[in-house]
């Protein structure tokens, strides 16, 4: 489904793939234009550090990218930057889980795939699904599959590695 590089015969929706597990190289991620530029640059700098073998710097960069992502998301949700300035990352995560609707994107994703499927399931005088519609449906269903199956597995693997 994805037009991305492979990782152990799997494809990852966020476009971060290792070229070869033994090389530990990560391709530079491509982010949505809606993502704050500084957050994207922080994440890309973390990838550069990883690829240069500076793993502590890369790990710290991933944490800084998370912090930036949470802050920009909370600001977009109506918080002021000053309100967030002194919060620890733990406090930012807590604020985000209280103020942001993390379930909304998943609910919308599932619903739009369902509605798109209706156009293929039922006769319609006005329209039929085309390549653009089905391609988007397939990308979205792949994201949902990764979210529900691959992401928990990868989270568990990282938790095990950190234990």
Tab-separated table of C-alpha atoms in Angstrom:
chain	number	residue	atom	x	y	z
A	1	UNK	CA	0.000	0.000	0.000
A	2	UNK	CA	2.726	2.498	0.903
A	3	UNK	CA	5.238	3.924	-1.515
A	4	UNK	CA	7.902	3.981	1.163
A	5	UNK	CA	11.055	2.050	1.891
A	6	UNK	CA	10.849	-1.266	3.739
A	7	UNK	CA	11.752	-2.185	7.279
A	8	UNK	CA	11.983	-5.920	7.725
A	9	UNK	CA	9.265	-6.347	5.071
A	10	UNK	CA	6.937	-3.896	6.907
A	11	UNK	CA	6.031	-0.365	5.982
A	12	UNK	CA	5.674	2.446	8.509
A	13	UNK	CA	3.186	5.256	7.980
A	14	UNK	CA	5.294	8.072	9.404
A	15	UNK	CA	7.976	7.605	6.797
A	16	UNK	CA	10.803	6.792	9.190
A	17	UNK	CA	12.382	3.594	8.005
A	18	UNK	CA	15.669	1.914	8.635
A	19	UNK	CA	17.486	1.093	5.420
A	20	UNK	CA	19.001	-1.955	7.006
A	21	UNK	CA	18.542	-2.995	10.605
A	22	UNK	CA	22.283	-3.671	10.910
A	23	UNK	CA	23.177	-0.187	9.671
A	24	UNK	CA	20.970	1.657	12.204
A	25	UNK	CA	20.301	4.341	9.606
A	26	UNK	CA	16.987	6.223	9.605
A	27	UNK	CA	15.718	8.065	6.541
A	28	UNK	CA	14.880	11.721	7.099
A	29	UNK	CA	11.188	11.941	8.011
A	30	UNK	CA	8.730	13.960	5.969
A	31	UNK	CA	6.162	15.817	8.048
A	32	UNK	CA	2.865	17.490	7.313
A	33	UNK	CA	3.095	21.172	6.428
A	34	UNK	CA	0.682	21.801	9.307
A	35	UNK	CA	3.346	20.733	11.829
A	36	UNK	CA	5.166	23.615	13.491
A	37	UNK	CA	8.485	24.150	11.685
A	38	UNK	CA	10.516	24.127	14.907
A	39	UNK	CA	8.991	20.813	15.988
A	40	UNK	CA	9.790	19.300	12.580
A	41	UNK	CA	13.354	20.641	12.704
A	42	UNK	CA	13.829	19.258	16.222
A	43	UNK	CA	12.701	15.802	15.089
A	44	UNK	CA	14.901	15.973	11.983
A	45	UNK	CA	17.890	17.044	14.092
A	46	UNK	CA	17.267	14.024	16.306
A	47	UNK	CA	17.389	11.784	13.224
A	48	UNK	CA	20.636	13.441	12.116
A	49	UNK	CA	22.128	12.850	15.573
A	50	UNK	CA	21.021	9.202	15.479
A	51	UNK	CA	22.537	8.689	12.038
A	52	UNK	CA	25.802	10.240	13.277
A	53	UNK	CA	25.898	7.787	16.188
A	54	UNK	CA	25.112	10.445	18.815
A	55	UNK	CA	22.395	8.403	20.493
A	56	UNK	CA	22.057	10.398	23.728
A	57	UNK	CA	21.562	13.536	21.648
A	58	UNK	CA	19.047	11.708	19.448
A	59	UNK	CA	17.121	10.438	22.475
A	60	UNK	CA	17.051	13.927	23.955
A	61	UNK	CA	15.930	15.303	20.569
A	62	UNK	CA	13.013	12.860	20.467
A	63	UNK	CA	11.984	14.083	23.912
A	64	UNK	CA	12.280	17.731	22.820
A	65	UNK	CA	10.193	16.990	19.708
A	66	UNK	CA	7.506	15.455	21.939
A	67	UNK	CA	7.591	18.501	24.197
A	68	UNK	CA	7.276	20.845	21.202
A	69	UNK	CA	4.471	18.774	19.694
A	70	UNK	CA	2.500	18.839	22.946
A	71	UNK	CA	3.071	22.569	23.495
A	72	UNK	CA	2.059	23.545	19.960
A	73	UNK	CA	-0.987	21.270	20.151
A	74	UNK	CA	-2.051	22.754	23.482
A	75	UNK	CA	-1.525	26.306	22.166
A	76	UNK	CA	-3.643	25.473	19.124
A	77	UNK	CA	-6.286	24.288	21.589
A	78	UNK	CA	-6.393	27.730	23.252
A	79	UNK	CA	-3.641	27.684	25.863
A	80	UNK	CA	-1.127	30.517	25.933
A	81	UNK	CA	2.548	29.773	25.589
A	82	UNK	CA	3.147	31.435	28.956
A	83	UNK	CA	0.766	28.996	30.641
A	84	UNK	CA	2.879	26.102	29.390
A	85	UNK	CA	6.347	27.555	29.908
A	86	UNK	CA	7.102	26.132	33.366
A	87	UNK	CA	5.439	22.751	32.921
A	88	UNK	CA	7.503	19.576	32.986
A	89	UNK	CA	7.056	17.081	30.167
A	90	UNK	CA	5.080	14.864	32.559
A	91	UNK	CA	2.742	17.814	33.269
A	92	UNK	CA	2.434	18.574	29.538
A	93	UNK	CA	1.421	14.968	28.836
A	94	UNK	CA	-1.164	15.162	31.614
A	95	UNK	CA	-2.512	18.479	30.287
A	96	UNK	CA	-2.669	17.104	26.745
A	97	UNK	CA	-4.586	14.005	27.796
A	98	UNK	CA	-7.075	16.218	29.680
A	99	UNK	CA	-7.480	18.947	27.056
A	100	UNK	CA	-6.970	17.296	23.679
A	101	UNK	CA	-9.330	14.746	22.179
A	102	UNK	CA	-6.924	11.999	21.157
A	103	UNK	CA	-9.801	9.750	20.106
A	104	UNK	CA	-11.245	12.214	17.583
A	105	UNK	CA	-8.734	11.549	14.761
A	106	UNK	CA	-9.198	7.775	15.108
A	107	UNK	CA	-12.980	8.100	15.191
A	108	UNK	CA	-12.926	10.380	12.115
A	109	UNK	CA	-10.503	8.072	10.302
A	110	UNK	CA	-12.700	5.025	10.855
A	111	UNK	CA	-15.835	6.910	9.858
A	112	UNK	CA	-14.418	8.355	6.639
A	113	UNK	CA	-13.207	4.895	5.556
A	114	UNK	CA	-16.700	3.555	6.328
A	115	UNK	CA	-18.392	6.314	4.302
A	116	UNK	CA	-15.941	5.766	1.444
A	117	UNK	CA	-16.722	2.063	1.543
A	118	UNK	CA	-20.421	2.831	1.273
A	119	UNK	CA	-19.784	4.388	-2.124
A	120	UNK	CA	-18.298	1.094	-3.295
A	121	UNK	CA	-20.940	-1.082	-1.653
A	122	UNK	CA	-24.058	0.615	-2.955
A	123	UNK	CA	-25.208	1.609	-6.423
A	124	UNK	CA	-25.102	5.357	-6.989
A	125	UNK	CA	-26.260	7.086	-10.165
A	126	UNK	CA	-23.968	10.048	-9.497
A	127	UNK	CA	-20.644	8.556	-8.548
A	128	UNK	CA	-18.445	5.535	-8.091
A	129	UNK	CA	-15.184	5.303	-6.160
A	130	UNK	CA	-12.146	6.214	-8.230
A	131	UNK	CA	-8.416	5.603	-7.827
A	132	UNK	CA	-7.970	8.743	-5.716
A	133	UNK	CA	-10.712	7.775	-3.255
A	134	UNK	CA	-9.642	4.157	-2.875
A	135	UNK	CA	-5.968	5.093	-2.559
A	136	UNK	CA	-6.793	7.453	0.307
A	137	UNK	CA	-8.987	4.803	1.932
A	138	UNK	CA	-6.210	2.239	1.739
A	139	UNK	CA	-3.648	4.651	3.206
A	140	UNK	CA	-6.006	5.494	6.050
A	141	UNK	CA	-6.886	1.892	6.832
A	142	UNK	CA	-3.158	1.105	6.913
A	143	UNK	CA	-2.644	3.940	9.416
A	144	UNK	CA	-5.447	2.547	11.562
A	145	UNK	CA	-4.043	-0.983	11.412
A	146	UNK	CA	-0.602	0.318	12.395
A	147	UNK	CA	-2.115	2.386	15.212
A	148	UNK	CA	-4.101	-0.503	16.651
A	149	UNK	CA	-1.559	-3.300	16.090
A	150	UNK	CA	1.945	-2.148	15.191
A	151	UNK	CA	2.156	0.853	17.512
A	152	UNK	CA	1.307	-1.092	20.714
A	153	UNK	CA	3.869	-3.730	19.725
A	154	UNK	CA	6.571	-1.114	19.139
A	155	UNK	CA	5.701	0.667	22.393
A	156	UNK	CA	6.040	-2.655	24.241
A	157	UNK	CA	9.388	-3.340	22.605
A	158	UNK	CA	10.703	0.059	23.684
A	159	UNK	CA	9.330	-0.397	27.203
A	160	UNK	CA	11.100	-3.772	27.392
A	161	UNK	CA	14.344	-2.259	26.102
A	162	UNK	CA	14.164	0.514	28.711
A	163	UNK	CA	13.408	-1.857	31.611
